[in-house]
Each structure stands twice: as C-alpha cells, then as structure tokens.
C-alpha cells in the first residue's frame, strides 16, 4: 500500500503535466489568433506568469486554468494571485522597456481541450 506522500506526489506530477499541456494548447490557440508569445512560465518579482504575450502593442499576462467547469477555473484565480501576476507583469514590462498598455487575461481549459479566452479580466492599480 503506497504511503500518502507518494500518492500526493503522483497526483501533483499528473496535475503539473496536465497544466503544461493546457499551457501548450493555449499557446497554439493564441498564436493562431495572432498573439506573439514572449515567455512561458515567467518568474518575476511577484510570482509566476503562465504566458506573456503581445498583440497590438499590448503586453498581456495570461493565466491558464484547467478545471472541470469554466466557473471553477475562473474562481481559481484569487485576488492575491492577481496582484502577484500584476507585479510580475509590471516588472517584465520595465525589464523589456515596454511602455504601452498592460492587461491580464484568463484562459480556461475544460475536458477534451475546450478553450475559452477571457480577455482583460483584471488589471491591478
């Protein structure tokens, strides 16, 4: 009988793999829609941003959430996480010399690869 740590480590590994696959699927979707992917899994001062992209001069942080329902995915982005992502995006903008607009999108991925792109869902102060 496997111990709890092994089982939870296995579950974390499966979730990590599923998350990477969802991010790859979202990158492909964004590329097809004309977005330029600048970074994946960017670690900034505030925390990690799943995808950083640019379109029409706007620098965009995209959080990818894979859940069984769209509502569960959207509610999984907490206010604390939003603030950390905003900090990291502002740092990325400063580092790269981007002086234009910033925004935050959320992409939800449901079973069987159903993707929905929620544009400009939130941006910090």
mmCIF file of the C-alpha atoms, coordinates in Angstrom:
data_MODEL
# 
_entry.id   MODEL 
# 
loop_
_atom_site.group_PDB 
_atom_site.id 
_atom_site.type_symbol 
_atom_site.label_atom_id 
_atom_site.label_alt_id 
_atom_site.label_comp_id 
_atom_site.label_asym_id 
_atom_site.label_entity_id 
_atom_site.label_seq_id 
_atom_site.pdbx_PDB_ins_code 
_atom_site.Cartn_x 
_atom_site.Cartn_y 
_atom_site.Cartn_z 
_atom_site.occupancy 
_atom_site.B_iso_or_equiv 
_atom_site.pdbx_formal_charge 
_atom_site.auth_seq_id 
_atom_site.auth_comp_id 
_atom_site.auth_asym_id 
_atom_site.auth_atom_id 
_atom_site.pdbx_PDB_model_num 
ATOM 1   C CA . UNK A 1 1   ? 0.000   0.000  0.000   1.00 0.00 ? 1   UNK A CA 1 
ATOM 2   C CA . UNK A 1 2   ? 1.590   3.339  -1.068  1.00 0.00 ? 2   UNK A CA 1 
ATOM 3   C CA . UNK A 1 3   ? 2.042   5.958  1.597   1.00 0.00 ? 3   UNK A CA 1 
ATOM 4   C CA . UNK A 1 4   ? 0.223   9.290  1.403   1.00 0.00 ? 4   UNK A CA 1 
ATOM 5   C CA . UNK A 1 5   ? 3.289   11.308 0.398   1.00 0.00 ? 5   UNK A CA 1 
ATOM 6   C CA . UNK A 1 6   ? 3.923   9.110  -2.628  1.00 0.00 ? 6   UNK A CA 1 
ATOM 7   C CA . UNK A 1 7   ? 0.294   9.283  -3.688  1.00 0.00 ? 7   UNK A CA 1 
ATOM 8   C CA . UNK A 1 8   ? 0.082   13.063 -3.348  1.00 0.00 ? 8   UNK A CA 1 
ATOM 9   C CA . UNK A 1 9   ? 3.414   13.457 -5.165  1.00 0.00 ? 9   UNK A CA 1 
ATOM 10  C CA . UNK A 1 10  ? 1.998   11.388 -8.015  1.00 0.00 ? 10  UNK A CA 1 
ATOM 11  C CA . UNK A 1 11  ? -1.146  13.498 -8.093  1.00 0.00 ? 11  UNK A CA 1 
ATOM 12  C CA . UNK A 1 12  ? 0.975   16.667 -8.156  1.00 0.00 ? 12  UNK A CA 1 
ATOM 13  C CA . UNK A 1 13  ? 3.055   15.278 -11.018 1.00 0.00 ? 13  UNK A CA 1 
ATOM 14  C CA . UNK A 1 14  ? -0.097  14.464 -13.018 1.00 0.00 ? 14  UNK A CA 1 
ATOM 15  C CA . UNK A 1 15  ? -1.509  17.938 -12.347 1.00 0.00 ? 15  UNK A CA 1 
ATOM 16  C CA . UNK A 1 16  ? 1.801   19.522 -13.387 1.00 0.00 ? 16  UNK A CA 1 
ATOM 17  C CA . UNK A 1 17  ? 1.821   17.552 -16.643 1.00 0.00 ? 17  UNK A CA 1 
ATOM 18  C CA . UNK A 1 18  ? -1.814  18.428 -17.367 1.00 0.00 ? 18  UNK A CA 1 
ATOM 19  C CA . UNK A 1 19  ? -1.060  22.095 -16.649 1.00 0.00 ? 19  UNK A CA 1 
ATOM 20  C CA . UNK A 1 20  ? 1.873   22.120 -19.069 1.00 0.00 ? 20  UNK A CA 1 
ATOM 21  C CA . UNK A 1 21  ? -0.277  20.507 -21.754 1.00 0.00 ? 21  UNK A CA 1 
ATOM 22  C CA . UNK A 1 22  ? -3.041  23.074 -21.190 1.00 0.00 ? 22  UNK A CA 1 
ATOM 23  C CA . UNK A 1 23  ? -0.494  25.909 -21.477 1.00 0.00 ? 23  UNK A CA 1 
ATOM 24  C CA . UNK A 1 24  ? 0.880   24.466 -24.725 1.00 0.00 ? 24  UNK A CA 1 
ATOM 25  C CA . UNK A 1 25  ? -2.628  24.189 -26.134 1.00 0.00 ? 25  UNK A CA 1 
ATOM 26  C CA . UNK A 1 26  ? -3.326  27.805 -25.140 1.00 0.00 ? 26  UNK A CA 1 
ATOM 27  C CA . UNK A 1 27  ? -0.071  28.999 -26.736 1.00 0.00 ? 27  UNK A CA 1 
ATOM 28  C CA . UNK A 1 28  ? -1.081  27.362 -30.005 1.00 0.00 ? 28  UNK A CA 1 
ATOM 29  C CA . UNK A 1 29  ? -4.548  28.929 -29.782 1.00 0.00 ? 29  UNK A CA 1 
ATOM 30  C CA . UNK A 1 30  ? -3.041  32.376 -29.118 1.00 0.00 ? 30  UNK A CA 1 
ATOM 31  C CA . UNK A 1 31  ? -0.513  32.032 -31.942 1.00 0.00 ? 31  UNK A CA 1 
ATOM 32  C CA . UNK A 1 32  ? -3.306  31.158 -34.383 1.00 0.00 ? 32  UNK A CA 1 
ATOM 33  C CA . UNK A 1 33  ? -5.200  34.269 -33.176 1.00 0.00 ? 33  UNK A CA 1 
ATOM 34  C CA . UNK A 1 34  ? -2.194  36.489 -33.945 1.00 0.00 ? 34  UNK A CA 1 
ATOM 35  C CA . UNK A 1 35  ? -0.605  36.840 -30.498 1.00 0.00 ? 35  UNK A CA 1 
ATOM 36  C CA . UNK A 1 36  ? 3.182   36.831 -30.164 1.00 0.00 ? 36  UNK A CA 1 
ATOM 37  C CA . UNK A 1 37  ? 4.284   34.583 -27.296 1.00 0.00 ? 37  UNK A CA 1 
ATOM 38  C CA . UNK A 1 38  ? 7.128   36.292 -25.411 1.00 0.00 ? 38  UNK A CA 1 
ATOM 39  C CA . UNK A 1 39  ? 7.544   33.991 -22.398 1.00 0.00 ? 39  UNK A CA 1 
ATOM 40  C CA . UNK A 1 40  ? 6.138   30.901 -20.727 1.00 0.00 ? 40  UNK A CA 1 
ATOM 41  C CA . UNK A 1 41  ? 6.258   30.254 -17.004 1.00 0.00 ? 41  UNK A CA 1 
ATOM 42  C CA . UNK A 1 42  ? 7.967   33.580 -16.396 1.00 0.00 ? 42  UNK A CA 1 
ATOM 43  C CA . UNK A 1 43  ? 9.140   34.012 -12.823 1.00 0.00 ? 43  UNK A CA 1 
ATOM 44  C CA . UNK A 1 44  ? 9.076   37.643 -11.774 1.00 0.00 ? 44  UNK A CA 1 
ATOM 45  C CA . UNK A 1 45  ? 9.240   39.554 -8.509  1.00 0.00 ? 45  UNK A CA 1 
ATOM 46  C CA . UNK A 1 46  ? 5.622   38.825 -7.640  1.00 0.00 ? 46  UNK A CA 1 
ATOM 47  C CA . UNK A 1 47  ? 5.374   35.264 -8.866  1.00 0.00 ? 47  UNK A CA 1 
ATOM 48  C CA . UNK A 1 48  ? 4.919   33.142 -11.958 1.00 0.00 ? 48  UNK A CA 1 
ATOM 49  C CA . UNK A 1 49  ? 3.018   34.114 -15.093 1.00 0.00 ? 49  UNK A CA 1 
ATOM 50  C CA . UNK A 1 50  ? 1.896   31.183 -17.235 1.00 0.00 ? 50  UNK A CA 1 
ATOM 51  C CA . UNK A 1 51  ? 2.140   33.011 -20.571 1.00 0.00 ? 51  UNK A CA 1 
ATOM 52  C CA . UNK A 1 52  ? 3.253   36.512 -21.530 1.00 0.00 ? 52  UNK A CA 1 
ATOM 53  C CA . UNK A 1 53  ? 2.164   37.617 -24.968 1.00 0.00 ? 53  UNK A CA 1 
ATOM 54  C CA . UNK A 1 54  ? 1.835   40.769 -27.039 1.00 0.00 ? 54  UNK A CA 1 
ATOM 55  C CA . UNK A 1 55  ? -0.836  41.814 -29.503 1.00 0.00 ? 55  UNK A CA 1 
ATOM 56  C CA . UNK A 1 56  ? -1.480  45.253 -30.980 1.00 0.00 ? 56  UNK A CA 1 
ATOM 57  C CA . UNK A 1 57  ? 1.125   46.832 -28.710 1.00 0.00 ? 57  UNK A CA 1 
ATOM 58  C CA . UNK A 1 58  ? -0.483  45.486 -25.520 1.00 0.00 ? 58  UNK A CA 1 
ATOM 59  C CA . UNK A 1 59  ? 1.579   43.353 -23.139 1.00 0.00 ? 59  UNK A CA 1 
ATOM 60  C CA . UNK A 1 60  ? -0.614  40.578 -21.738 1.00 0.00 ? 60  UNK A CA 1 
ATOM 61  C CA . UNK A 1 61  ? -0.246  38.222 -18.781 1.00 0.00 ? 61  UNK A CA 1 
ATOM 62  C CA . UNK A 1 62  ? -2.294  35.095 -19.370 1.00 0.00 ? 62  UNK A CA 1 
ATOM 63  C CA . UNK A 1 63  ? -3.213  32.772 -16.537 1.00 0.00 ? 63  UNK A CA 1 
ATOM 64  C CA . UNK A 1 64  ? -4.193  29.282 -17.667 1.00 0.00 ? 64  UNK A CA 1 
ATOM 65  C CA . UNK A 1 65  ? -6.615  27.289 -15.514 1.00 0.00 ? 65  UNK A CA 1 
ATOM 66  C CA . UNK A 1 66  ? -7.685  23.759 -16.289 1.00 0.00 ? 66  UNK A CA 1 
ATOM 67  C CA . UNK A 1 67  ? -10.766 22.642 -14.395 1.00 0.00 ? 67  UNK A CA 1 
ATOM 68  C CA . UNK A 1 68  ? -13.878 20.556 -14.949 1.00 0.00 ? 68  UNK A CA 1 
ATOM 69  C CA . UNK A 1 69  ? -16.045 23.684 -15.261 1.00 0.00 ? 69  UNK A CA 1 
ATOM 70  C CA . UNK A 1 70  ? -15.415 27.181 -16.516 1.00 0.00 ? 70  UNK A CA 1 
ATOM 71  C CA . UNK A 1 71  ? -16.690 28.765 -13.291 1.00 0.00 ? 71  UNK A CA 1 
ATOM 72  C CA . UNK A 1 72  ? -14.351 26.644 -11.187 1.00 0.00 ? 72  UNK A CA 1 
ATOM 73  C CA . UNK A 1 73  ? -11.446 27.738 -13.387 1.00 0.00 ? 73  UNK A CA 1 
ATOM 74  C CA . UNK A 1 74  ? -12.330 31.429 -13.186 1.00 0.00 ? 74  UNK A CA 1 
ATOM 75  C CA . UNK A 1 75  ? -12.826 31.373 -9.423  1.00 0.00 ? 75  UNK A CA 1 
ATOM 76  C CA . UNK A 1 76  ? -9.454  29.640 -9.015  1.00 0.00 ? 76  UNK A CA 1 
ATOM 77  C CA . UNK A 1 77  ? -7.703  32.949 -9.809  1.00 0.00 ? 77  UNK A CA 1 
ATOM 78  C CA . UNK A 1 78  ? -7.569  34.608 -6.393  1.00 0.00 ? 78  UNK A CA 1 
ATOM 79  C CA . UNK A 1 79  ? -7.102  38.309 -5.647  1.00 0.00 ? 79  UNK A CA 1 
ATOM 80  C CA . UNK A 1 80  ? -3.688  37.542 -4.150  1.00 0.00 ? 80  UNK A CA 1 
ATOM 81  C CA . UNK A 1 81  ? -2.657  35.711 -7.316  1.00 0.00 ? 81  UNK A CA 1 
ATOM 82  C CA . UNK A 1 82  ? -3.927  38.584 -9.469  1.00 0.00 ? 82  UNK A CA 1 
ATOM 83  C CA . UNK A 1 83  ? -1.804  41.062 -7.513  1.00 0.00 ? 83  UNK A CA 1 
ATOM 84  C CA . UNK A 1 84  ? 1.291   38.875 -7.810  1.00 0.00 ? 84  UNK A CA 1 
ATOM 85  C CA . UNK A 1 85  ? 0.785   38.440 -11.547 1.00 0.00 ? 85  UNK A CA 1 
ATOM 86  C CA . UNK A 1 86  ? 0.317   42.213 -11.965 1.00 0.00 ? 86  UNK A CA 1 
ATOM 87  C CA . UNK A 1 87  ? 3.589   42.836 -10.100 1.00 0.00 ? 87  UNK A CA 1 
ATOM 88  C CA . UNK A 1 88  ? 5.444   40.345 -12.266 1.00 0.00 ? 88  UNK A CA 1 
ATOM 89  C CA . UNK A 1 89  ? 3.965   41.765 -15.477 1.00 0.00 ? 89  UNK A CA 1 
ATOM 90  C CA . UNK A 1 90  ? 4.973   45.295 -14.482 1.00 0.00 ? 90  UNK A CA 1 
ATOM 91  C CA . UNK A 1 91  ? 8.483   44.011 -13.785 1.00 0.00 ? 91  UNK A CA 1 
ATOM 92  C CA . UNK A 1 92  ? 8.612   42.262 -17.161 1.00 0.00 ? 92  UNK A CA 1 
ATOM 93  C CA . UNK A 1 93  ? 7.422   45.454 -18.874 1.00 0.00 ? 93  UNK A CA 1 
ATOM 94  C CA . UNK A 1 94  ? 10.121  47.503 -17.140 1.00 0.00 ? 94  UNK A CA 1 
ATOM 95  C CA . UNK A 1 95  ? 12.814  44.924 -17.923 1.00 0.00 ? 95  UNK A CA 1 
ATOM 96  C CA . UNK A 1 96  ? 11.913  44.836 -21.621 1.00 0.00 ? 96  UNK A CA 1 
ATOM 97  C CA . UNK A 1 97  ? 11.252  48.563 -21.990 1.00 0.00 ? 97  UNK A CA 1 
ATOM 98  C CA . UNK A 1 98  ? 7.543   48.136 -22.778 1.00 0.00 ? 98  UNK A CA 1 
ATOM 99  C CA . UNK A 1 99  ? 5.829   51.491 -22.239 1.00 0.00 ? 99  UNK A CA 1 
ATOM 100 C CA . UNK A 1 100 ? 2.377   50.590 -23.592 1.00 0.00 ? 100 UNK A CA 1 
ATOM 101 C CA . UNK A 1 101 ? -0.758  49.139 -22.048 1.00 0.00 ? 101 UNK A CA 1 
ATOM 102 C CA . UNK A 1 102 ? -0.832  46.057 -19.833 1.00 0.00 ? 102 UNK A CA 1 
ATOM 103 C CA . UNK A 1 103 ? -3.684  43.631 -19.296 1.00 0.00 ? 103 UNK A CA 1 
ATOM 104 C CA . UNK A 1 104 ? -4.472  40.295 -17.734 1.00 0.00 ? 104 UNK A CA 1 
ATOM 105 C CA . UNK A 1 105 ? -6.382  37.517 -19.461 1.00 0.00 ? 105 UNK A CA 1 
ATOM 106 C CA . UNK A 1 106 ? -7.505  34.142 -18.209 1.00 0.00 ? 106 UNK A CA 1 
ATOM 107 C CA . UNK A 1 107 ? -7.781  31.100 -20.427 1.00 0.00 ? 107 UNK A CA 1 
ATOM 108 C CA . UNK A 1 108 ? -9.899  28.250 -19.194 1.00 0.00 ? 108 UNK A CA 1 
ATOM 109 C CA . UNK A 1 109 ? -9.340  24.723 -20.434 1.00 0.00 ? 109 UNK A CA 1 
ATOM 110 C CA . UNK A 1 110 ? -12.045 22.183 -19.800 1.00 0.00 ? 110 UNK A CA 1 
ATOM 111 C CA . UNK A 1 111 ? -12.095 18.462 -20.511 1.00 0.00 ? 111 UNK A CA 1 
ATOM 112 C CA . UNK A 1 112 ? -11.416 17.429 -24.109 1.00 0.00 ? 112 UNK A CA 1 
ATOM 113 C CA . UNK A 1 113 ? -9.414  20.611 -24.698 1.00 0.00 ? 113 UNK A CA 1 
ATOM 114 C CA . UNK A 1 114 ? -12.269 23.099 -24.755 1.00 0.00 ? 114 UNK A CA 1 
ATOM 115 C CA . UNK A 1 115 ? -10.614 26.523 -24.535 1.00 0.00 ? 115 UNK A CA 1 
ATOM 116 C CA . UNK A 1 116 ? -12.168 29.863 -23.708 1.00 0.00 ? 116 UNK A CA 1 
ATOM 117 C CA . UNK A 1 117 ? -10.186 33.085 -23.730 1.00 0.00 ? 117 UNK A CA 1 
ATOM 118 C CA . UNK A 1 118 ? -11.403 35.686 -21.229 1.00 0.00 ? 118 UNK A CA 1 
ATOM 119 C CA . UNK A 1 119 ? -9.898  38.999 -22.327 1.00 0.00 ? 119 UNK A CA 1 
ATOM 120 C CA . UNK A 1 120 ? -8.978  41.825 -19.938 1.00 0.00 ? 120 UNK A CA 1 
ATOM 121 C CA . UNK A 1 121 ? -10.495 40.197 -16.882 1.00 0.00 ? 121 UNK A CA 1 
ATOM 122 C CA . UNK A 1 122 ? -8.490  42.193 -14.379 1.00 0.00 ? 122 UNK A CA 1 
ATOM 123 C CA . UNK A 1 123 ? -5.611  44.582 -14.063 1.00 0.00 ? 123 UNK A CA 1 
ATOM 124 C CA . UNK A 1 124 ? -4.132  45.976 -10.906 1.00 0.00 ? 124 UNK A CA 1 
ATOM 125 C CA . UNK A 1 125 ? -3.758  49.621 -9.916  1.00 0.00 ? 125 UNK A CA 1 
# 
